[in-house]
PDB file of C-alpha atoms in Angstrom:
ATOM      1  CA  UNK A  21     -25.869  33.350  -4.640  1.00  0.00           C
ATOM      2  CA  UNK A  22     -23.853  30.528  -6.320  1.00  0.00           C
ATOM      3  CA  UNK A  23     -25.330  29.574  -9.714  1.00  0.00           C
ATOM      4  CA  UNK A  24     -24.910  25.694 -10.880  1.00  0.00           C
ATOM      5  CA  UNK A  25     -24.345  24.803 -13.904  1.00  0.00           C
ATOM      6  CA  UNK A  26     -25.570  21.820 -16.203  1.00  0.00           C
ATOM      7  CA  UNK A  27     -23.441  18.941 -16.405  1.00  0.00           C
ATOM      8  CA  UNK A  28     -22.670  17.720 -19.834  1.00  0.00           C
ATOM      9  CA  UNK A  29     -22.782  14.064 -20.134  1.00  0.00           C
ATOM     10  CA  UNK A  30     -19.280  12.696 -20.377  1.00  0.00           C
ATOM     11  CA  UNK A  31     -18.183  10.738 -23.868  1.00  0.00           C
ATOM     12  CA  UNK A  32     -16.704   7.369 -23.625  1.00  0.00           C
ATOM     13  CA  UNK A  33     -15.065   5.887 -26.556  1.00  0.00           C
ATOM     14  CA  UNK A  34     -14.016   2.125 -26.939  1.00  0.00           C
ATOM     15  CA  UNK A  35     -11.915   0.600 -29.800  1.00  0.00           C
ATOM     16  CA  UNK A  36     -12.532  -2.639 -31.290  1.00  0.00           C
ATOM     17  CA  UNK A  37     -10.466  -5.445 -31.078  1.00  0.00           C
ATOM     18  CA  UNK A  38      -9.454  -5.471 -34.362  1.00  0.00           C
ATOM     19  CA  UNK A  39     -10.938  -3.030 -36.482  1.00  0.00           C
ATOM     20  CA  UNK A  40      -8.262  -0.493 -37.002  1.00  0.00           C
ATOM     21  CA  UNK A  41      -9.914   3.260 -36.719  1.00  0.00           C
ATOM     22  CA  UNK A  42     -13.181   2.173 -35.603  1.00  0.00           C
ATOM     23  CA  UNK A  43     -14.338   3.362 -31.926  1.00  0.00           C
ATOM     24  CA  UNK A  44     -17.595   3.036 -30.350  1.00  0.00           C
ATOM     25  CA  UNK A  45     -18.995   6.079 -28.384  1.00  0.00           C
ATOM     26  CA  UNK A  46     -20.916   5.751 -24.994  1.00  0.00           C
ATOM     27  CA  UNK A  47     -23.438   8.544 -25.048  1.00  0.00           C
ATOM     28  CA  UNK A  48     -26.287   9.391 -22.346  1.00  0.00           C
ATOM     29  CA  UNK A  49     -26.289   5.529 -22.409  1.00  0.00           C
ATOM     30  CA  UNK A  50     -26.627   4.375 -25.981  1.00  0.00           C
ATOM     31  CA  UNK A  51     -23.298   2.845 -28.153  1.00  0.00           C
ATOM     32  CA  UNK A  52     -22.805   4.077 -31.039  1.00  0.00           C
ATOM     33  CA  UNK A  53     -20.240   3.788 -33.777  1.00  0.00           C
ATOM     34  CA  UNK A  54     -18.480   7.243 -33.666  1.00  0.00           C
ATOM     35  CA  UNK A  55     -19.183   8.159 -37.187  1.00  0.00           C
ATOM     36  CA  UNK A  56     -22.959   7.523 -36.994  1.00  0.00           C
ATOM     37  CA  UNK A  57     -23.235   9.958 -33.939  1.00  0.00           C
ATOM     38  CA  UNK A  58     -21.375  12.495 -36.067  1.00  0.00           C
ATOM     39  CA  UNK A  59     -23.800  12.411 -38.549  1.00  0.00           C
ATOM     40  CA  UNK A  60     -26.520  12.246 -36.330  1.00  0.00           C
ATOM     41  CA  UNK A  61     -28.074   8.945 -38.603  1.00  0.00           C
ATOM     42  CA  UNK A  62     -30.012   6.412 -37.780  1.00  0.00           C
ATOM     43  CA  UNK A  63     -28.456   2.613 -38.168  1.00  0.00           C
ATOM     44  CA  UNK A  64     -30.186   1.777 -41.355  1.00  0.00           C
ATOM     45  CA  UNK A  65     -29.403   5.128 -42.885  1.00  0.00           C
ATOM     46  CA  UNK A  66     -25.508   4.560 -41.725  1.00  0.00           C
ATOM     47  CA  UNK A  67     -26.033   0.838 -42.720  1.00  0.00           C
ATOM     48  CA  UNK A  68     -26.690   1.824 -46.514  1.00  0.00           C
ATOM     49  CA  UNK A  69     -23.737   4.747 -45.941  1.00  0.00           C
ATOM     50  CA  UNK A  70     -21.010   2.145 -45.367  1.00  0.00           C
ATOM     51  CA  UNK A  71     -22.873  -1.436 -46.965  1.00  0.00           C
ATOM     52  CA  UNK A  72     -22.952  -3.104 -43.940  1.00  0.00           C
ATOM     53  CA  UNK A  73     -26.308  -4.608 -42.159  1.00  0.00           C
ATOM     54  CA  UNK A  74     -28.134  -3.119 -39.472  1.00  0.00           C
ATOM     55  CA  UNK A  75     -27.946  -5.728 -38.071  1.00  0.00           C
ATOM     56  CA  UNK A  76     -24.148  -5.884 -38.285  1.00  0.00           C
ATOM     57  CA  UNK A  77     -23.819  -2.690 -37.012  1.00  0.00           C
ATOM     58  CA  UNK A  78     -25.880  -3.283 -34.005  1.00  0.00           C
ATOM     59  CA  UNK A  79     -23.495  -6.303 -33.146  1.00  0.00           C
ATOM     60  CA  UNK A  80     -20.528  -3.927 -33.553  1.00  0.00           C
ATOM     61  CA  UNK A  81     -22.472  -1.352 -31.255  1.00  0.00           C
ATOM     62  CA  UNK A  82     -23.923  -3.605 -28.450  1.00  0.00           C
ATOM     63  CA  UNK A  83     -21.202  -6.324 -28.118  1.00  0.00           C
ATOM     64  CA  UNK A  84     -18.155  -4.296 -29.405  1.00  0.00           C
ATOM     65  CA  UNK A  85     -17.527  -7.307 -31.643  1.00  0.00           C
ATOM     66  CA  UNK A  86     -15.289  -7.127 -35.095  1.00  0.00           C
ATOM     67  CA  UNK A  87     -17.464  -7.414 -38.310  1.00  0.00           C
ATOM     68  CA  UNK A  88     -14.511  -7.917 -41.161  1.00  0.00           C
ATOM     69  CA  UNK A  89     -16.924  -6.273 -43.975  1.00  0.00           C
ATOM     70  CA  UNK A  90     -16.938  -2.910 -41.904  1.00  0.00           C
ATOM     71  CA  UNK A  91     -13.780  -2.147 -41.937  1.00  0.00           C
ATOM     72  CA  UNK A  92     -12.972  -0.786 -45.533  1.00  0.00           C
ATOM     73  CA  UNK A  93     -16.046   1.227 -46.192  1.00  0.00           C
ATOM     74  CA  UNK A  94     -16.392   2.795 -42.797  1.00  0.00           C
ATOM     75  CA  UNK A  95     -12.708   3.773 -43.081  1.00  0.00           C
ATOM     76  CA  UNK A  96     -13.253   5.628 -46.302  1.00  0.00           C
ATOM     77  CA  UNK A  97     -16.249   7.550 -45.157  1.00  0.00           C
ATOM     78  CA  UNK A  98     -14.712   8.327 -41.980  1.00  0.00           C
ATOM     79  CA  UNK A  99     -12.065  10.473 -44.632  1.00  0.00           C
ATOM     80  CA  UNK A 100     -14.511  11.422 -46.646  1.00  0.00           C
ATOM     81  CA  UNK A 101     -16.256  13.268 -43.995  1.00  0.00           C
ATOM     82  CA  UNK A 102     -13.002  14.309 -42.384  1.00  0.00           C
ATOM     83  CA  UNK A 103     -12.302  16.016 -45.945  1.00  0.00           C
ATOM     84  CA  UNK A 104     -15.963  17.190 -46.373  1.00  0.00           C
ATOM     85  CA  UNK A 105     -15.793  18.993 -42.950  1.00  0.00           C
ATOM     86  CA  UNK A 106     -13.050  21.286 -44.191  1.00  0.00           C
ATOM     87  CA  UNK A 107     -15.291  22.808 -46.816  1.00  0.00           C
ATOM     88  CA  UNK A 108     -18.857  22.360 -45.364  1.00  0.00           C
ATOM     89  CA  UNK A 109     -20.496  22.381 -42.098  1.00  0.00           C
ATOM     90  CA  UNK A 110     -20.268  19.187 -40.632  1.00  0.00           C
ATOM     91  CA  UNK A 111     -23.375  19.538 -38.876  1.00  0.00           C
ATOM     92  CA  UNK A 112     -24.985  19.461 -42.354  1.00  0.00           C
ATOM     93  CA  UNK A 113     -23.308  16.301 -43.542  1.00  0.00           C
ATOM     94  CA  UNK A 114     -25.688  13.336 -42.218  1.00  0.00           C
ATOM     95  CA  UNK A 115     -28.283  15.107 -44.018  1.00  0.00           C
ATOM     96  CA  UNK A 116     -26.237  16.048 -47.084  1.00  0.00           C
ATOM     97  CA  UNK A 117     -26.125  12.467 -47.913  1.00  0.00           C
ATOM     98  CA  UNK A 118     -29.618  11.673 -48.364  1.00  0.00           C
ATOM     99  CA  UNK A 119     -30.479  14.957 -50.132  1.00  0.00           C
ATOM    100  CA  UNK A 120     -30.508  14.586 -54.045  1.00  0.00           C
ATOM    101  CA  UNK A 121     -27.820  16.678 -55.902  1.00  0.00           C
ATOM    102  CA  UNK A 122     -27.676  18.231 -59.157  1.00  0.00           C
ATOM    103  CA  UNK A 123     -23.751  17.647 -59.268  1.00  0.00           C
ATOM    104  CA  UNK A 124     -24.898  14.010 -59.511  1.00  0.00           C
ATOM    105  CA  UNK A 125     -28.024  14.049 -61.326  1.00  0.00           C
ATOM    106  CA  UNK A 126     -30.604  14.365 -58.983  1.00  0.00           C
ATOM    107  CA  UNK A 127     -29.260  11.318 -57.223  1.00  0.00           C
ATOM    108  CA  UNK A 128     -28.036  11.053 -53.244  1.00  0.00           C
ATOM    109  CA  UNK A 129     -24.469  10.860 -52.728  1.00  0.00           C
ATOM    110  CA  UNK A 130     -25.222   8.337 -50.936  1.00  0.00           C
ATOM    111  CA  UNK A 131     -26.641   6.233 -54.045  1.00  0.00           C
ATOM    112  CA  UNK A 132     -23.511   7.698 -55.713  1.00  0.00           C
ATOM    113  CA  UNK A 133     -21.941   5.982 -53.369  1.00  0.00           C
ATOM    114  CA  UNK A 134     -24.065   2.516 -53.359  1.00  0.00           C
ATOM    115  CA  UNK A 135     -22.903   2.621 -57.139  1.00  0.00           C
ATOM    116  CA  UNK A 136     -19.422   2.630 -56.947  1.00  0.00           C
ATOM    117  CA  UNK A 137     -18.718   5.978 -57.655  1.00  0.00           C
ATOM    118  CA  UNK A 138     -17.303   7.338 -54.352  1.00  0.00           C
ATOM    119  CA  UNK A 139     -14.476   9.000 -56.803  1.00  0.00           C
ATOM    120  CA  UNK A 140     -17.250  11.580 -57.780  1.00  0.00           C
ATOM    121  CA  UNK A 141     -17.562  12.700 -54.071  1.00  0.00           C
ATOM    122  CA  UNK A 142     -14.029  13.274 -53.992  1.00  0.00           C
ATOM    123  CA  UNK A 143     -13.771  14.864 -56.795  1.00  0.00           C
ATOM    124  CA  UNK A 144     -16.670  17.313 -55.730  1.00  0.00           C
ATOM    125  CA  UNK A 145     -14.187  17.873 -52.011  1.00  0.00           C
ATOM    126  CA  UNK A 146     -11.225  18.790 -54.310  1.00  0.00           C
ATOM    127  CA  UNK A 147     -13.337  20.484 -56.642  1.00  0.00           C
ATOM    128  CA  UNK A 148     -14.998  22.987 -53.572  1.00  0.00           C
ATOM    129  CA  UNK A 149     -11.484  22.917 -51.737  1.00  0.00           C
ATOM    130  CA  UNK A 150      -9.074  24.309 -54.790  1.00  0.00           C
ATOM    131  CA  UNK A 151     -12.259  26.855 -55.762  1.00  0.00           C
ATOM    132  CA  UNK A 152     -12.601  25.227 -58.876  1.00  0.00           C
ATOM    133  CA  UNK A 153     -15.858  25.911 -60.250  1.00  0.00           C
ATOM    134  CA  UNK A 154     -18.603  23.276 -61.263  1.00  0.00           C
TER     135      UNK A 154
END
């Protein structure tokens, strides 16, 4: 007796026109920015992640159109996750960023990085990647 097995759901990815590094995903029907289906977030939890709107991201998402103001920040936590995911579980990282630290205070690295202070995130990835302690 033959056995079937599941089909997975098949990924489609888009670029867009220019953003450089930027793709949208087509997943069981929804669009989502690549990064935000990584980390498994919602679009106002991404939209507070990378200072855009939700509602900018949605336009990015539904019409595959170029918003200017995402480029920068959602190409520097694209690397910063790319560089966190060689010392932590990725899996863990959408939720990582909403989760108060004591390496900064009690605060979320994501408020670390609504400050300015993404330099303190990477200096926590080179920090856990070398072995240095604290």
């Amino acid at each position: 007796m033959a056995t079937r097995s599941k089909k997975t759901p098949k990924k489609q990815y888009y670029n867009i026109p220019g953003l450089f590094g930027i793709r949208v995903i087509v997943f069981q029907d929804e669009n989502k920015l690549e990064l935000r289906h990584m980390l498994g977030l919602p679009r106002d939890k991404f939209s507070r992640l990378v200072n855009v709107s939700v509602r900018a991201i949605a336009k990015v998402e539904s019409n595959k159109e170029k918003v200017e103001k995402l480029q920068r920040n959602y190409i520097e936590v694209k690397r910063l996750c790319q560089a966190l995911s060689e010392v932590v579980n990725p899996d863990c990282l959408g939720d990582w960023f909403y989760t108060p630290n004591e390496a900064f205070q009690s605060r979320k690295p994501v408020e670390v990085i609504e400050h300015g202070e993404i330099d303190r995130l990477w200096d926590m990835v080179y920090r856990l990647s070398s072995g240095i302690p604290g």
